[in-house]
PDB file of C-alpha atoms in Angstrom:
ATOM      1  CA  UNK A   1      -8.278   8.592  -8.914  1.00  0.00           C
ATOM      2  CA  UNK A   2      -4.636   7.236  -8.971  1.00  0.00           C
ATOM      3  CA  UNK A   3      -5.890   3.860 -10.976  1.00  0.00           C
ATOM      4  CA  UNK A   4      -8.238   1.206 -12.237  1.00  0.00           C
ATOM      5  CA  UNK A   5      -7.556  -1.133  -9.616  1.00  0.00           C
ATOM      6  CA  UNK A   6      -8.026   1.408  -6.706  1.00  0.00           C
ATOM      7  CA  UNK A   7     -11.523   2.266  -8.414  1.00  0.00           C
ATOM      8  CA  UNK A   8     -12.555  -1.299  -8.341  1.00  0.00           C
ATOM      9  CA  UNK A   9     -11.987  -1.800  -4.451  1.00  0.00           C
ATOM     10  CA  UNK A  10     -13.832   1.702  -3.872  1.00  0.00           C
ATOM     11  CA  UNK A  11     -16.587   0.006  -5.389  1.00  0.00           C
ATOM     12  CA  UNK A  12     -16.578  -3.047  -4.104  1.00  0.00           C
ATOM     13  CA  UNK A  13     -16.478  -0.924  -0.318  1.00  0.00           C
ATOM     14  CA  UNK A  14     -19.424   0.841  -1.880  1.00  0.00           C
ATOM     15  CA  UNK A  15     -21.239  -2.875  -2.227  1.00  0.00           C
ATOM     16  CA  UNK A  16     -20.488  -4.264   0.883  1.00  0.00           C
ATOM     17  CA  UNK A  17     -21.497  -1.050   2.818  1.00  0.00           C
ATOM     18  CA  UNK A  18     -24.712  -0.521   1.593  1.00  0.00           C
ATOM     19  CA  UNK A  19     -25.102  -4.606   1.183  1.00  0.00           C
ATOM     20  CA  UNK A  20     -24.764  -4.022   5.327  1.00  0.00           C
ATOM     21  CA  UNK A  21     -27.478  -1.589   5.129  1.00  0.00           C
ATOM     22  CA  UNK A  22     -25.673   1.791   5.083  1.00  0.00           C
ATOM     23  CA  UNK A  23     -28.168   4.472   3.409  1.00  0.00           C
ATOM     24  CA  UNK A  24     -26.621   5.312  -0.150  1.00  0.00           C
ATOM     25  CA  UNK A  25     -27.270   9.208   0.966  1.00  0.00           C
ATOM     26  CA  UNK A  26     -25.385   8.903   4.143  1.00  0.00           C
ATOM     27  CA  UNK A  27     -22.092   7.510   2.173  1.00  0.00           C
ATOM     28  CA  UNK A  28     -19.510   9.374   0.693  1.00  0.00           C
ATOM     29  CA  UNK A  29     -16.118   8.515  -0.540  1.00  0.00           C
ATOM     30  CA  UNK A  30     -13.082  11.314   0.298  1.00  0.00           C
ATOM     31  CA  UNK A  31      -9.985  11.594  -1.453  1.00  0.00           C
ATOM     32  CA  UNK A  32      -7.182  12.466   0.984  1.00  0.00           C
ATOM     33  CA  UNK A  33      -5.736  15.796   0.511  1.00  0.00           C
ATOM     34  CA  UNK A  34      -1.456  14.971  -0.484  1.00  0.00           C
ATOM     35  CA  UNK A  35      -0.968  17.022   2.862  1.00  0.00           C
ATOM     36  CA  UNK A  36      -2.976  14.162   4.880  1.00  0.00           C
ATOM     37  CA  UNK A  37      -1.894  11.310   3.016  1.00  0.00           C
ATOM     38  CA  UNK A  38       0.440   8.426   4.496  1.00  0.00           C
ATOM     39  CA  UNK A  39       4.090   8.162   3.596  1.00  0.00           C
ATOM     40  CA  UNK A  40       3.688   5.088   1.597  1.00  0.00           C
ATOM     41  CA  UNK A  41       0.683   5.983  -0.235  1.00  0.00           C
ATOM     42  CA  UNK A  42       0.116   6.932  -3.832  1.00  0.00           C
ATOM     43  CA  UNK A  43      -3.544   7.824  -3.562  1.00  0.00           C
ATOM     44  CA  UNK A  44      -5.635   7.131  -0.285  1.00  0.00           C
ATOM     45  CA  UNK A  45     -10.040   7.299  -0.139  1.00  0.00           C
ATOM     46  CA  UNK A  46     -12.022   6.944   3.031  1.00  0.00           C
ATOM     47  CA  UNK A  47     -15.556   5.520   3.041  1.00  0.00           C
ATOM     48  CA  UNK A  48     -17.638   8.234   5.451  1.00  0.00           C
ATOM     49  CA  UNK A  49     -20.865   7.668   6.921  1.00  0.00           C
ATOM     50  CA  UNK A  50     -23.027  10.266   8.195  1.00  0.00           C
ATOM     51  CA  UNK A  51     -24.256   9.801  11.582  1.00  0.00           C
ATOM     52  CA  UNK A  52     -25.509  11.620  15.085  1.00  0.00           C
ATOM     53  CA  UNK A  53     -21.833  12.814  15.311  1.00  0.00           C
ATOM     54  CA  UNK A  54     -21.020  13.900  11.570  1.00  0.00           C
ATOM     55  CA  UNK A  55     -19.171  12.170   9.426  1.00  0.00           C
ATOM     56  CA  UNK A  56     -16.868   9.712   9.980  1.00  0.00           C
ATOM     57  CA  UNK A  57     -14.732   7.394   8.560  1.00  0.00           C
ATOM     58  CA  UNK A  58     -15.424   4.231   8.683  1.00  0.00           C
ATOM     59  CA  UNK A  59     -12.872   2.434   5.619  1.00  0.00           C
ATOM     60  CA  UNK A  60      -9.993   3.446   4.641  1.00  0.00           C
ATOM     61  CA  UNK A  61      -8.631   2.632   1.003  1.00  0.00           C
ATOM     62  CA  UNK A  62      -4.988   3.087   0.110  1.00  0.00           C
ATOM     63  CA  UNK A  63      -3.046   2.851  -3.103  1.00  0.00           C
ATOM     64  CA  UNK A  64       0.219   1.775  -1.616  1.00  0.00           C
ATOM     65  CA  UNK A  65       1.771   1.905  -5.223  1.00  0.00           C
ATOM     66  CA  UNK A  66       5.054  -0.593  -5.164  1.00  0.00           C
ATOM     67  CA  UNK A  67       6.308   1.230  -1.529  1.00  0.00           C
ATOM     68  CA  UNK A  68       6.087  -2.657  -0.426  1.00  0.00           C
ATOM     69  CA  UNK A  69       8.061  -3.905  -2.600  1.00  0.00           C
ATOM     70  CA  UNK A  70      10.668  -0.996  -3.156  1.00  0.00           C
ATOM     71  CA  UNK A  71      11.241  -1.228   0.599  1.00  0.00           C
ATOM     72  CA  UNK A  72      11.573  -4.991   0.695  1.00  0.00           C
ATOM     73  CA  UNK A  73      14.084  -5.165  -2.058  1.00  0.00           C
ATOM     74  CA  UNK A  74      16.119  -2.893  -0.304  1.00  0.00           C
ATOM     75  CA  UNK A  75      16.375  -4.728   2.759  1.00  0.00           C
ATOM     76  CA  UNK A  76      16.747  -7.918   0.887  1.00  0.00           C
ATOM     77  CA  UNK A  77      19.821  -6.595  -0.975  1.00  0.00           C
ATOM     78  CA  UNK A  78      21.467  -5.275   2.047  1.00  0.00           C
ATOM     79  CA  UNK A  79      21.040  -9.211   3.469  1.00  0.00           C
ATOM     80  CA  UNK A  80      22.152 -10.852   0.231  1.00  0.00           C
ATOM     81  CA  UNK A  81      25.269  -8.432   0.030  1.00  0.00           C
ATOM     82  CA  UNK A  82      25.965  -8.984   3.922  1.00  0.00           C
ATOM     83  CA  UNK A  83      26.135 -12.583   3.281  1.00  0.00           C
ATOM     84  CA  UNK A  84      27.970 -12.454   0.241  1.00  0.00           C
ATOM     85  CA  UNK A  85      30.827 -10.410   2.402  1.00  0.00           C
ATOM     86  CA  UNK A  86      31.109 -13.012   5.032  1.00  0.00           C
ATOM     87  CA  UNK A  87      31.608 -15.579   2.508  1.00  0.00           C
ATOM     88  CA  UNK A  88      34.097 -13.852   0.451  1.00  0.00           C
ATOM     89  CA  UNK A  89      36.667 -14.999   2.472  1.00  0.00           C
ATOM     90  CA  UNK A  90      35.320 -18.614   1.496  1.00  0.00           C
ATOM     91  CA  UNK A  91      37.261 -20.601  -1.332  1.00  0.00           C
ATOM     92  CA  UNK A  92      34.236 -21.671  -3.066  1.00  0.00           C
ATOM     93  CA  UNK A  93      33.232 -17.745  -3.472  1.00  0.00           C
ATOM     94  CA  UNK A  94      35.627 -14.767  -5.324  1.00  0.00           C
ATOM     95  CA  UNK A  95      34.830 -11.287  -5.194  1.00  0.00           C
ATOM     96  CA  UNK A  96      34.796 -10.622  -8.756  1.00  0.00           C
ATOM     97  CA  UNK A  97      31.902 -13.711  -8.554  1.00  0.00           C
ATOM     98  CA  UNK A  98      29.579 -11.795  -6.764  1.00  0.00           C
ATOM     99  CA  UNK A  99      29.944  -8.584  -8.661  1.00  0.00           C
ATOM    100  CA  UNK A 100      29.271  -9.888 -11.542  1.00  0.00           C
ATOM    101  CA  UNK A 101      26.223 -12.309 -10.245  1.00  0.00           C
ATOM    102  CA  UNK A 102      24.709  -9.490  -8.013  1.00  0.00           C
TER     103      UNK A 102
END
């Protein structure tokens, strides 16, 4: 398991599931092999439950690490230094200023 945290939600799935009234011996957790695993994920379980047609999923639980936030602060940086071009030009703003700031 990738981390604590990820544990704790697997368990609290486990609760709620079986709080529902899924039989404990028809529910099984699966870790995603890396080659099935999304592109933002770290670490990704399903919740299964057996039924007339197999096993099938039924949760999924991913450990989206800091993808989120990586890709977030990328975009944001690409707005902040777009608007600090336009406004280059500005008096009140000097090239050198937003170097330094950003």
């Amino acid at each position: 398991m990738n981390n604590e945290t990820l544990g704790y939600f697997i368990g609290r799935v486990y609760l709620f599931l079986t709080q529902l009234g899924i039989d404990k011996d028809r529910l099984r957790f699966r870790q995603h092999l890396p080659n099935e695993m999304a592109h933002y994920a770290a670490d990704c379980w399903d919740a299964e439950i057996e039924c007339s047609y197999g096993w099938i999923e039924c949760v999924g639980i991913a450990d989206r690490s800091a993808y989120d936030l990586r890709a977030h602060s990328v975009c944001i940086s690409i707005i902040i230094r777009t608007l600090l071009e336009l406004l280059v030009g500005c008096s009140l703003w000097s090239k050198e200023w937003c170097i330094s700031y950003f």
